[in-house]
């Protein structure tokens, strides 16, 4: 692969998940305790030798900027290219506001034009995966594709779940013949992962044309309408992937990290996942602590019972507290006698003595940052 000849673009904030996205971009949401969603796509690009990456933001991006900063954990703090955080520009948006990902791309056109790279890997969504982008770009070049869509076959998934995705149909050569965006009645199980590979010049042309016509959506207004005139091919990804676009999917994604096989695949040592490092002491376990099948980050203090949970850094679980099937973000405090089941806590939540909060797997109970109950 011509690694030096490929740039990366990551768009954030495509889906809202209140209340945990009220103060942050989706891409900055914690997963597996110490990681963020954006760590996975950033690491995949860095592992493929892509050293010019733009992260386009829409709103609530301070948390994201604090997390990725100069890009040092991904070896992207460079004098030439490296990691670029691109705040929103309304100059090219419709009616002065961002209505879709075409507006976001138009807002960073100067960054795109300045790049001397030939190819671009464009990520439109928030998914957890570990893809070899090097092989994907090589396949794109060999197929002489105009656009390559990275997809995953979701056999066995219920129709209502398939309807969350952009689904593609292909012929025997994997050339895309039809695209449906979140269809109510899915005709296929092959789902786009919202990752597209193309020449940079083609992306510029698509964005310019869509902006001139007032179109806002890259897939609906560019790919679907131009499908007959372009060579669009699929590239299959067969590994673990999880789309995060609502509270239930966010909850289930974190729970998947409790499975050892999932962890081995996503945290492949040949393609490591990097994140912002924090120097904290190891987690302290009290004499009466009981922890089973849980993902515990550094800096926690566990004196109660924790079962089937994902805990971020600095969480405190007091003696006599019971926390099951839950996601607890950084610096939250669970006091004595508290019982929690199927909850999602944002940062710095405090649950006082004797409280009981119960959600469901299909409808986890979410609590916003800094809440005291």
Coordinates of N, CA and C in Angstrom, one line a residue, residues 18-20 247-248 250-251 324-329 339-346 349 351 355-368 373:
X18 N -28.7 11.5 24.3 CA -28.9 12.2 25.6 C -29.1 11.2 26.7
X19 N -28.6 11.5 28.0 CA -27.9 12.8 28.3 C -26.4 12.8 28.2
X20 N -25.8 11.7 27.8 CA -24.4 11.5 27.8 C -23.7 12.3 26.7
X247 N -28.7 4.9 23.1 CA -28.2 4.5 24.4 C -28.1 3.0 24.5
X248 N -29.0 2.3 23.9 CA -29.0 0.8 24.0 C -27.7 0.3 23.3
X250 N -24.9 1.9 22.8 CA -23.8 2.3 23.7 C -23.6 1.3 24.8
X251 N -24.7 1.0 25.5 CA -24.6 0.0 26.6 C -24.1 -1.3 26.2
X324 N -24.4 -3.9 39.5 CA -24.4 -5.0 38.5 C -24.8 -4.4 37.1
X325 N -24.2 -5.0 36.1 CA -24.6 -4.8 34.7 C -24.7 -3.3 34.4
X326 N -23.7 -2.6 34.8 CA -23.7 -1.1 34.7 C -22.4 -0.5 34.1
X327 N -22.5 0.7 33.6 CA -21.4 1.5 33.1 C -21.3 2.7 33.9
X328 N -20.2 2.9 34.6 CA -19.9 4.0 35.5 C -18.7 4.8 35.0
X329 N -19.0 6.0 34.7 CA -17.9 6.8 34.2 C -17.1 7.5 35.3
X339 N -27.9 0.1 45.6 CA -28.0 -1.0 44.7 C -28.3 -0.4 43.3
X340 N -27.5 -0.8 42.4 CA -27.6 -0.4 41.0 C -27.6 -1.5 40.0
X341 N -28.5 -1.5 39.0 CA -28.5 -2.5 38.0 C -29.0 -1.9 36.7
X342 N -28.2 -2.2 35.6 CA -28.5 -1.7 34.3 C -28.6 -0.2 34.3
X343 N -27.5 0.5 34.8 CA -27.5 2.0 34.7 C -26.3 2.4 34.0
X344 N -26.4 3.6 33.4 CA -25.2 4.3 32.8 C -25.0 5.6 33.4
X345 N -23.9 5.8 34.1 CA -23.6 7.1 34.8 C -22.6 7.9 34.1
X346 N -22.9 9.1 33.8 CA -21.9 10.0 33.3 C -20.9 10.4 34.4
X349 N -21.0 11.5 39.0 CA -22.3 11.2 39.6 C -22.1 10.7 41.0
X351 N -24.3 8.8 44.1 CA -25.5 8.2 44.6 C -25.3 8.0 46.1
X355 N -29.7 4.3 48.2 CA -30.6 4.5 47.0 C -30.6 3.2 46.2
X356 N -31.6 3.1 45.4 CA -31.8 1.9 44.5 C -32.2 2.4 43.1
X357 N -31.4 2.1 42.1 CA -31.7 2.5 40.7 C -31.7 1.2 39.8
X358 N -32.8 0.9 39.2 CA -32.8 -0.3 38.3 C -33.3 0.1 36.9
X359 N -32.5 -0.3 35.9 CA -32.9 -0.1 34.5 C -33.1 -1.5 33.9
X360 N -33.1 -1.5 32.6 CA -33.3 -2.8 31.8 C -32.2 -2.8 30.7
X361 N -31.9 -4.0 30.3 CA -30.9 -4.1 29.2 C -31.3 -3.4 28.0
X362 N -32.6 -3.5 27.7 CA -33.1 -2.8 26.5 C -33.4 -1.3 26.7
X363 N -33.3 -0.9 28.0 CA -33.6 0.5 28.3 C -32.8 0.9 29.6
X364 N -31.4 1.0 29.5 CA -30.6 1.3 30.6 C -31.0 2.7 31.2
X365 N -30.9 2.8 32.4 CA -31.2 4.1 33.1 C -29.9 5.0 33.0
X366 N -30.0 6.1 32.4 CA -28.9 7.0 32.2 C -29.0 8.2 33.1
X367 N -27.9 8.6 33.7 CA -27.8 9.8 34.6 C -26.8 10.7 34.1
X368 N -27.1 12.0 34.0 CA -26.2 13.0 33.5 C -25.1 13.4 34.4
X373 N -27.9 12.1 43.7 CA -29.2 11.5 44.0 C -29.2 11.0 45.4

